mmCIF file of C-alpha atoms in Angstrom:
data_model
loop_
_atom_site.group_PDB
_atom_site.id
_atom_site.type_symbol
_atom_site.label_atom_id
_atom_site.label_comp_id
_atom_site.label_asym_id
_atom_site.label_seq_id
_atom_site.Cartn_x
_atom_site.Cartn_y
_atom_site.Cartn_z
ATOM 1 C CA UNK L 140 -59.454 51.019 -27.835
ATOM 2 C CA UNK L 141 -55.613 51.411 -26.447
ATOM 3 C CA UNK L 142 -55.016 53.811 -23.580
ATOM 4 C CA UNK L 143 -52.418 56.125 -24.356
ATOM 5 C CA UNK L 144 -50.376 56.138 -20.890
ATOM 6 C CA UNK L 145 -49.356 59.823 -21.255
ATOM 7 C CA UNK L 146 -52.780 61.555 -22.234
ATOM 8 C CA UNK L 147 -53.758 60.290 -18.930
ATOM 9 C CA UNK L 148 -51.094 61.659 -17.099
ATOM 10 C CA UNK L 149 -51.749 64.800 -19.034
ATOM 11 C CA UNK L 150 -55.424 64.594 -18.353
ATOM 12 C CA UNK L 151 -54.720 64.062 -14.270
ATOM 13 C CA UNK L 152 -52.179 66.858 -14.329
ATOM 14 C CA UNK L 153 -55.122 69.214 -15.917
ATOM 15 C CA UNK L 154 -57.652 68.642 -13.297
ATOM 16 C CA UNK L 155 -55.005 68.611 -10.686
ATOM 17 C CA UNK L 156 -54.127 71.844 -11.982
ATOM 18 C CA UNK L 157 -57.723 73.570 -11.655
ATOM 19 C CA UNK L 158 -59.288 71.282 -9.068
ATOM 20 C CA UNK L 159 -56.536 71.238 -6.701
ATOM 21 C CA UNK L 160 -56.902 74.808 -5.342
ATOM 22 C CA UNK L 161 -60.778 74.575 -5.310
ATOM 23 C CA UNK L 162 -59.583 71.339 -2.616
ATOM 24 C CA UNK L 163 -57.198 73.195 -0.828
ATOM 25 C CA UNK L 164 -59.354 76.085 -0.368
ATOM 26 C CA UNK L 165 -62.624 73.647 0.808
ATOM 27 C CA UNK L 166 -60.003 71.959 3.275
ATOM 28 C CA UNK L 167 -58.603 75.222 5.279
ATOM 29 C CA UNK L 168 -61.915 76.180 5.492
ATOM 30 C CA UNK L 169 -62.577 73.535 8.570
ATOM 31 C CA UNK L 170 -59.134 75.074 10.073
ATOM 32 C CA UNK L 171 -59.685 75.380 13.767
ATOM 33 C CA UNK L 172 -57.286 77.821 14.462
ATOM 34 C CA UNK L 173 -57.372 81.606 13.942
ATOM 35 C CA UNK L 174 -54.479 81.179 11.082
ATOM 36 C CA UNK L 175 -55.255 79.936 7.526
ATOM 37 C CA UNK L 176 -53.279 76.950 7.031
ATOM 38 C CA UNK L 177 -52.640 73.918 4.790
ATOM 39 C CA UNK L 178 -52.717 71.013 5.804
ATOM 40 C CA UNK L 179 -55.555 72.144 8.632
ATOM 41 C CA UNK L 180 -55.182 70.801 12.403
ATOM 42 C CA UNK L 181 -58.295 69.855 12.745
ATOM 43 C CA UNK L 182 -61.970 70.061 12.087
ATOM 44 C CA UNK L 183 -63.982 73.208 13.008
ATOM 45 C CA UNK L 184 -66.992 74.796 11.739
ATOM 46 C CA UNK L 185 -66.632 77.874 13.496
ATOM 47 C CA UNK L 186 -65.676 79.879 10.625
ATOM 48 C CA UNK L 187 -68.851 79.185 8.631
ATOM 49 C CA UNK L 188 -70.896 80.458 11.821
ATOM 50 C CA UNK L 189 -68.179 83.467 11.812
ATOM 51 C CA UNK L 190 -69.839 83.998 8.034
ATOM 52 C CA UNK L 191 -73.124 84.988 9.115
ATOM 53 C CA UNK L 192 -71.893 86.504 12.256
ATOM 54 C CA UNK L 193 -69.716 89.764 10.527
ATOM 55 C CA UNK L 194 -72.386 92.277 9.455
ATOM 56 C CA UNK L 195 -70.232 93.339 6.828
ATOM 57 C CA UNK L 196 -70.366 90.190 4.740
ATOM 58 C CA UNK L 197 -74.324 89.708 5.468
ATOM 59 C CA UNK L 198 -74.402 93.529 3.754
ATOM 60 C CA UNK L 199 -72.313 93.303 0.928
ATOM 61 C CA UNK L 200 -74.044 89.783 0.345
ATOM 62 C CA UNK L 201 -77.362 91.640 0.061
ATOM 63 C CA UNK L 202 -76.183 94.723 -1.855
ATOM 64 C CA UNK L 203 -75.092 92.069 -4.849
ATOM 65 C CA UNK L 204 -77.742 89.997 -4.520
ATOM 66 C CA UNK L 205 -79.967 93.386 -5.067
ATOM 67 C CA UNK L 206 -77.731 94.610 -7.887
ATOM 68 C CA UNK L 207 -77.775 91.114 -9.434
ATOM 69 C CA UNK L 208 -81.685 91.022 -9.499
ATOM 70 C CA UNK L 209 -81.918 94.439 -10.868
ATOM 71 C CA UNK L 210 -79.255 94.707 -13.277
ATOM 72 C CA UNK L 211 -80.823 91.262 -14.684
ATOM 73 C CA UNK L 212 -84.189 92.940 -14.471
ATOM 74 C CA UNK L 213 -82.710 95.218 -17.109
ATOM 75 C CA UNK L 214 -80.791 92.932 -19.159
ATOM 76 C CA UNK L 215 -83.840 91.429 -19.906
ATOM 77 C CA UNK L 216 -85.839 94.067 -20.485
ATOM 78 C CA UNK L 217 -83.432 95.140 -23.257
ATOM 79 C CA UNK L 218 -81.830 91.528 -24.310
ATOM 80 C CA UNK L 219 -84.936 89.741 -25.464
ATOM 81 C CA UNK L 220 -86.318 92.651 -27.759
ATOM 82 C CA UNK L 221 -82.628 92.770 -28.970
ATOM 83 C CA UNK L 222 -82.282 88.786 -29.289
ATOM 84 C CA UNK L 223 -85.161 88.700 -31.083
ATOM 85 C CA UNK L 224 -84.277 91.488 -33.409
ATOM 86 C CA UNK L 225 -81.085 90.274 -34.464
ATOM 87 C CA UNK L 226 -82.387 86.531 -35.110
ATOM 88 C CA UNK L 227 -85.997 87.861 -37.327
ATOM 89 C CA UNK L 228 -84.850 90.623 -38.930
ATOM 90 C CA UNK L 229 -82.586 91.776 -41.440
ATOM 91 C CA UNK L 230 -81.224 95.189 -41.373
ATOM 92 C CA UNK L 231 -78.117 97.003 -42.143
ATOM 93 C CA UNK L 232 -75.633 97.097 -40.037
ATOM 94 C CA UNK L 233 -76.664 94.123 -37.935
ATOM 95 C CA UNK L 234 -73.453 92.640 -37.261
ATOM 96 C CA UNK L 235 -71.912 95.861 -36.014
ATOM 97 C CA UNK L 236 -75.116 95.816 -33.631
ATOM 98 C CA UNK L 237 -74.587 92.336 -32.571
ATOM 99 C CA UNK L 238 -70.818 93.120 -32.020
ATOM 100 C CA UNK L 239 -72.041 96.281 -30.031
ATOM 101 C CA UNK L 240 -74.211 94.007 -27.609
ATOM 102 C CA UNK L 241 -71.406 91.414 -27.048
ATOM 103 C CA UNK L 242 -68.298 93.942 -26.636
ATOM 104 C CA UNK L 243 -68.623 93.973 -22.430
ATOM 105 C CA UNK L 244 -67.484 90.387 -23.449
ATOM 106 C CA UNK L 245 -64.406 90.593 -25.501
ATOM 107 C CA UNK L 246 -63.700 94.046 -23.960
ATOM 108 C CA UNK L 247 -60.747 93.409 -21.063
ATOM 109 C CA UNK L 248 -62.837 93.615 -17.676
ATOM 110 C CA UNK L 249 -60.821 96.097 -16.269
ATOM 111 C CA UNK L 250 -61.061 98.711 -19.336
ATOM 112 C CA UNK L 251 -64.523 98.271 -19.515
ATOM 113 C CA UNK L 252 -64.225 99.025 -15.723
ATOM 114 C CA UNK L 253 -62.026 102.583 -16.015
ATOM 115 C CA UNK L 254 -64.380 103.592 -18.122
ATOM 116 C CA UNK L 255 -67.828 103.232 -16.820
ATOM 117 C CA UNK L 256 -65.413 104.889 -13.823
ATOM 118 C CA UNK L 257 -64.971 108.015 -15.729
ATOM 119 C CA UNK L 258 -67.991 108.434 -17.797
ATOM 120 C CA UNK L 259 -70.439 107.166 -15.942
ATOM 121 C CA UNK L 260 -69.152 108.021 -11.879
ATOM 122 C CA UNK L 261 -67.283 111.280 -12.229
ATOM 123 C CA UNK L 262 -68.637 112.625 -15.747
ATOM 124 C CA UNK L 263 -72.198 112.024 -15.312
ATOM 125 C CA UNK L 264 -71.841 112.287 -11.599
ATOM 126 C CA UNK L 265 -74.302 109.650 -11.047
ATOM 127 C CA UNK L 266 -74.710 108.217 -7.500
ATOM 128 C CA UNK L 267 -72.622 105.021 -6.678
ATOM 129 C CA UNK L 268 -75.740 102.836 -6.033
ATOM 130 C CA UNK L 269 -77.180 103.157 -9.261
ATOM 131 C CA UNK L 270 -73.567 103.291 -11.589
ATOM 132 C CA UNK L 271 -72.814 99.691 -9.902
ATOM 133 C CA UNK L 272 -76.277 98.899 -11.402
ATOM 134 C CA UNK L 273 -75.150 99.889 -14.774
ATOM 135 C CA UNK L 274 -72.393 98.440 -14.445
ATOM 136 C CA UNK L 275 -73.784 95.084 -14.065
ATOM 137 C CA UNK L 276 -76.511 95.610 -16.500
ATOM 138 C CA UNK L 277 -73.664 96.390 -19.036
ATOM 139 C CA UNK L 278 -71.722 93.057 -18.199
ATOM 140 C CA UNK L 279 -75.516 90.770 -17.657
ATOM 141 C CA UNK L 280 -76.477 91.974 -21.448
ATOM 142 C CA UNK L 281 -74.669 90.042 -23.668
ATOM 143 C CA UNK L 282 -75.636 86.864 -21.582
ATOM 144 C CA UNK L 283 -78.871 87.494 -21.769
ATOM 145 C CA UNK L 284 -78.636 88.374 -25.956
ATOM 146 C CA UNK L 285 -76.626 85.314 -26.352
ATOM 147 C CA UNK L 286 -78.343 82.225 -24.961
ATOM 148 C CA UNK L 287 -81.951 83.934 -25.674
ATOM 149 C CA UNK L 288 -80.206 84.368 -29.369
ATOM 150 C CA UNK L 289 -79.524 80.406 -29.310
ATOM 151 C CA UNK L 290 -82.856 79.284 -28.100
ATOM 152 C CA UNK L 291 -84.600 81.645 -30.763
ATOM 153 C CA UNK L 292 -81.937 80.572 -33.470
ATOM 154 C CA UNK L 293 -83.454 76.915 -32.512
ATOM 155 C CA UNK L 294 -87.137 77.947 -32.688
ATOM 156 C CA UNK L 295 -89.628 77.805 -35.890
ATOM 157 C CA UNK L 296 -90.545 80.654 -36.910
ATOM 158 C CA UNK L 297 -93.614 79.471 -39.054
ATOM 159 C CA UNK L 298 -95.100 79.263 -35.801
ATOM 160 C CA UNK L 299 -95.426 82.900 -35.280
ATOM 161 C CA UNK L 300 -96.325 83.086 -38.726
ATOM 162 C CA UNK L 301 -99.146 80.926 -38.134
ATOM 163 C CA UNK L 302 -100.620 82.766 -35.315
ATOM 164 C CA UNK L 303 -100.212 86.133 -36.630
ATOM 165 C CA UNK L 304 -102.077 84.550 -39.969
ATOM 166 C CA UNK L 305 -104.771 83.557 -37.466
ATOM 167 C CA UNK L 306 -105.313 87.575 -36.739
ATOM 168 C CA UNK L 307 -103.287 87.387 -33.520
ATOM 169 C CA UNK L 308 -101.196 90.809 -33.448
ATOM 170 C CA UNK L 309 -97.176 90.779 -33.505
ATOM 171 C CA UNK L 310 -96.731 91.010 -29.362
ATOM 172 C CA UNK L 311 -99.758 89.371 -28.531
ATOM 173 C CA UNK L 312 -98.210 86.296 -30.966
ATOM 174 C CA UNK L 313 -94.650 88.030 -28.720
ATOM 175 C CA UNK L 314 -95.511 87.196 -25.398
ATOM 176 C CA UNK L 315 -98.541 83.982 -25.989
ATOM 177 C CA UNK L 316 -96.026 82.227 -28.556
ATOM 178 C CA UNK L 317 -92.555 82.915 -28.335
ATOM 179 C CA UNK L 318 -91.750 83.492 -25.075
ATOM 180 C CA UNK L 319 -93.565 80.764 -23.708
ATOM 181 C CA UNK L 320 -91.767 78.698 -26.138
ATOM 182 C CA UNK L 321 -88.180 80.106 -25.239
ATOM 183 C CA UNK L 322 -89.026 80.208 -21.169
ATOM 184 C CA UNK L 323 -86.213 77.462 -20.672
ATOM 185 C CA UNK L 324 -83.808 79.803 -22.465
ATOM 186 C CA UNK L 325 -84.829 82.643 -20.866
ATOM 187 C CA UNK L 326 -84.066 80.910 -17.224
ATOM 188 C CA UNK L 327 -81.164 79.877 -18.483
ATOM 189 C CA UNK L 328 -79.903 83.272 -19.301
ATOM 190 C CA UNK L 329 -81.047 84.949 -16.389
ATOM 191 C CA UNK L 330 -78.885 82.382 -14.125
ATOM 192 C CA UNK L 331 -76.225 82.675 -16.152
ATOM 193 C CA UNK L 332 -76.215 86.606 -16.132
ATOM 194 C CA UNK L 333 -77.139 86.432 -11.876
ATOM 195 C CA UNK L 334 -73.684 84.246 -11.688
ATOM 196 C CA UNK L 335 -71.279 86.638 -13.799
ATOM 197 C CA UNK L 336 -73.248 89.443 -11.581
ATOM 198 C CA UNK L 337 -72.971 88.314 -8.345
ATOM 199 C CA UNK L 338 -69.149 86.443 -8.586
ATOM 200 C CA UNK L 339 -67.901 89.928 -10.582
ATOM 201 C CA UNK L 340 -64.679 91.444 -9.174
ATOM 202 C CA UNK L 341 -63.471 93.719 -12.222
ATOM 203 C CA UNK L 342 -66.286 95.955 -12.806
ATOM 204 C CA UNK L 343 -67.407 96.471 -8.861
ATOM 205 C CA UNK L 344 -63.887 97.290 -8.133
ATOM 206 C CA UNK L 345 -64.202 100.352 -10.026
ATOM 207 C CA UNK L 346 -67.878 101.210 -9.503
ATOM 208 C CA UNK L 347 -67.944 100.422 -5.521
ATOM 209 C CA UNK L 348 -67.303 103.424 -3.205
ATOM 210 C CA UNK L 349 -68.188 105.001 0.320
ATOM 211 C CA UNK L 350 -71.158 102.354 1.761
ATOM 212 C CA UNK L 351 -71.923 100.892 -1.166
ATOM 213 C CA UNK L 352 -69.627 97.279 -1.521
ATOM 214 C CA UNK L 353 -70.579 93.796 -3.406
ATOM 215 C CA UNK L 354 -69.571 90.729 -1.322
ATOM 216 C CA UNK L 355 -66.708 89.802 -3.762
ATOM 217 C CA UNK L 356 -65.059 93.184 -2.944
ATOM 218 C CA UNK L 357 -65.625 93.072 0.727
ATOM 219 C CA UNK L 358 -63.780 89.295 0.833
ATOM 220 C CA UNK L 359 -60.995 91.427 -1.258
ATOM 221 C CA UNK L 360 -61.050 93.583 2.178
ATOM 222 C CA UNK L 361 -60.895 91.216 4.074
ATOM 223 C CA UNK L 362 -57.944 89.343 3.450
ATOM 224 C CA UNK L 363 -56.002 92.567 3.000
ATOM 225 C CA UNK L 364 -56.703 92.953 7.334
ATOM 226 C CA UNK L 365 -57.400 89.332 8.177
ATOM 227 C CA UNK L 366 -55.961 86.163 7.405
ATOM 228 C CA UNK L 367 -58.409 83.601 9.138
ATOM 229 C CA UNK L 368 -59.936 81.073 7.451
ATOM 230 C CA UNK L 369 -63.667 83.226 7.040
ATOM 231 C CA UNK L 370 -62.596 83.553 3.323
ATOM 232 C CA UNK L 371 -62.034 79.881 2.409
ATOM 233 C CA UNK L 372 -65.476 79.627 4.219
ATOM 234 C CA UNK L 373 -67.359 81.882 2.095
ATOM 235 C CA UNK L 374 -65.504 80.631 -1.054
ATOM 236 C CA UNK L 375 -66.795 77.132 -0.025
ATOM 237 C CA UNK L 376 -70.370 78.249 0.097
ATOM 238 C CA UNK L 377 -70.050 80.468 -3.294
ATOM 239 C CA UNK L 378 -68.529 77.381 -5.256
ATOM 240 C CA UNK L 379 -71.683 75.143 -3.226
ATOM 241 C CA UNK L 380 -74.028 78.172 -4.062
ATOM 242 C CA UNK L 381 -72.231 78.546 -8.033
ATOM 243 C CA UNK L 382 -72.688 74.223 -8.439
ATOM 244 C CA UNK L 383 -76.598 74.923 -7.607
ATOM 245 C CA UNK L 384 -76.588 77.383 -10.326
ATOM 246 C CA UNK L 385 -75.304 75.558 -13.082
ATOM 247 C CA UNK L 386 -77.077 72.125 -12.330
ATOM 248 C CA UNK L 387 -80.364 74.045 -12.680
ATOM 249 C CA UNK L 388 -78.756 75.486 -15.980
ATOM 250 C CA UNK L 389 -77.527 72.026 -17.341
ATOM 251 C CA UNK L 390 -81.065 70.776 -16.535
ATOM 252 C CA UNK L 391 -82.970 73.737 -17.953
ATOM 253 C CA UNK L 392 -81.080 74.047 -20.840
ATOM 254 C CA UNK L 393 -77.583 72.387 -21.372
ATOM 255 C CA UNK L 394 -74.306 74.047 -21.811
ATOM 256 C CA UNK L 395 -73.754 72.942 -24.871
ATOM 257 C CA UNK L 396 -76.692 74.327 -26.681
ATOM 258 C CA UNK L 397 -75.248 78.315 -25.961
ATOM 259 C CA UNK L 398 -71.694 77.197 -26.136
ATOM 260 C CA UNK L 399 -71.878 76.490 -29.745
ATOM 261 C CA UNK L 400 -72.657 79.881 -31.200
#
């Protein structure tokens, strides 16, 4: 086959284009100094120690990973039931549903963000703790509906058929057939929907007030006072901490099986 001489250079240019920040971010991260710079001076893992050391970021890293575990809690509490609804049966108005559960998606970030901000905050007056949780559950949902959705749109359904016809009731065939046979799915979607959680700027922006802060916001903080090289270190570990996350996906159940529908 004939290489084509400028679909390579186009190719290079592309990852150049997204990779190259990711590199120059990783690199100023070892800066010795107390200024961010590019290219660094030297080598220094001070600000990685400096990481752990500000109780700020060791706080805000615990309130998301709380909200993340919760709000996925929830997701899945309502996403299977609603996965498996709109693959097995057929109802009016399903579509609409379906478009319902995926909206958070196509919705701009920030709209969705004013107004969980006005209903949910100052309308419903609901403590800031627990509208950050909604918030999250909101955005974790149609993660959780969609790559449940594709593993159930891939399963046989004569299965469950077969059990029930064996006098097994509908959730005991729910949770001793289906489930079991959709767990990789399921893991698949919960890491998916921890990720958008815990990396979410848009939504916590809006639902984050007085004590209550998610780790993304808090490095937003940050740079606005500081401009040491603590952020690049924290980026570093949440791109290390994000790679985890999606090899387990890939290896669970690849990308390409929920990227279709």
């Amino acid at each position: 086959m004939k290489k084509n001489p400028g679909l390579a250079l186009f190719t290079f240019v592309v990852y150049l284009f997204l990779l190259g920040p990711l590199v120059i971010i990783a690199l100023t991260s070892f800066e010795p100094g107390s200024v961010l710079k590019f290219p660094p001076t030297g080598f220094s893992l001070k600000w990685y120690r400096n990481v752990f050391d500000v109780d700020m970021f060791v706080t805000t890293f615990q309130t998301s990973v709380g909200v993340s575990l919760l709000g996925n809690l929830f997701a899945i509490l309502l996403g299977i039931p609603a996965a498996y609804a709109l693959n097995r049966a057929a109802f009016r108005g399903k579509e609409t549903l379906n478009a319902i559960f995926l909206s958070p998606v196509l919705i701009p970030s920030i709209v969705l963000g004013f107004t969980l901000l006005k209903y949910v905050v100052i309308t419903l007056d609901i403590p800031i703790y627990a509208a950050l949780l909604i918030g999250h559950t909101v955005i974790m949902l149609p993660f959780i509906i969609r790559v449940v959705g594709s593993s159930l749109a891939n399963f046989d359904f004569s299965i469950e058929e077969a059990a029930m016809s064996l006098g097994a009731g509908r959730l005991t065939t729910f949770f001793k057939v289906i489930l079991p046979n959709i767990r990789s799915g399921i893991i698949a979607a919960v890491l998916i929907a921890f990720l958008e959680s815990f990396n979410n700027v848009d939504i916590s922006l809006f639902m984050t007030g007085p004590g209550v802060s998610t780790l993304p916001i808090q490095m937003l903080t940050y740079v606005e006072n500081y401009f040491d090289p603590t952020v690049s270190a924290i980026s570093v570990l949440l791109m290390a901490f994000t790679a985890v996350f999606m090899f387990l996906i890939e290896r669970l159940m690849g990308l390409s099986q929920f990227t279709k529908q």
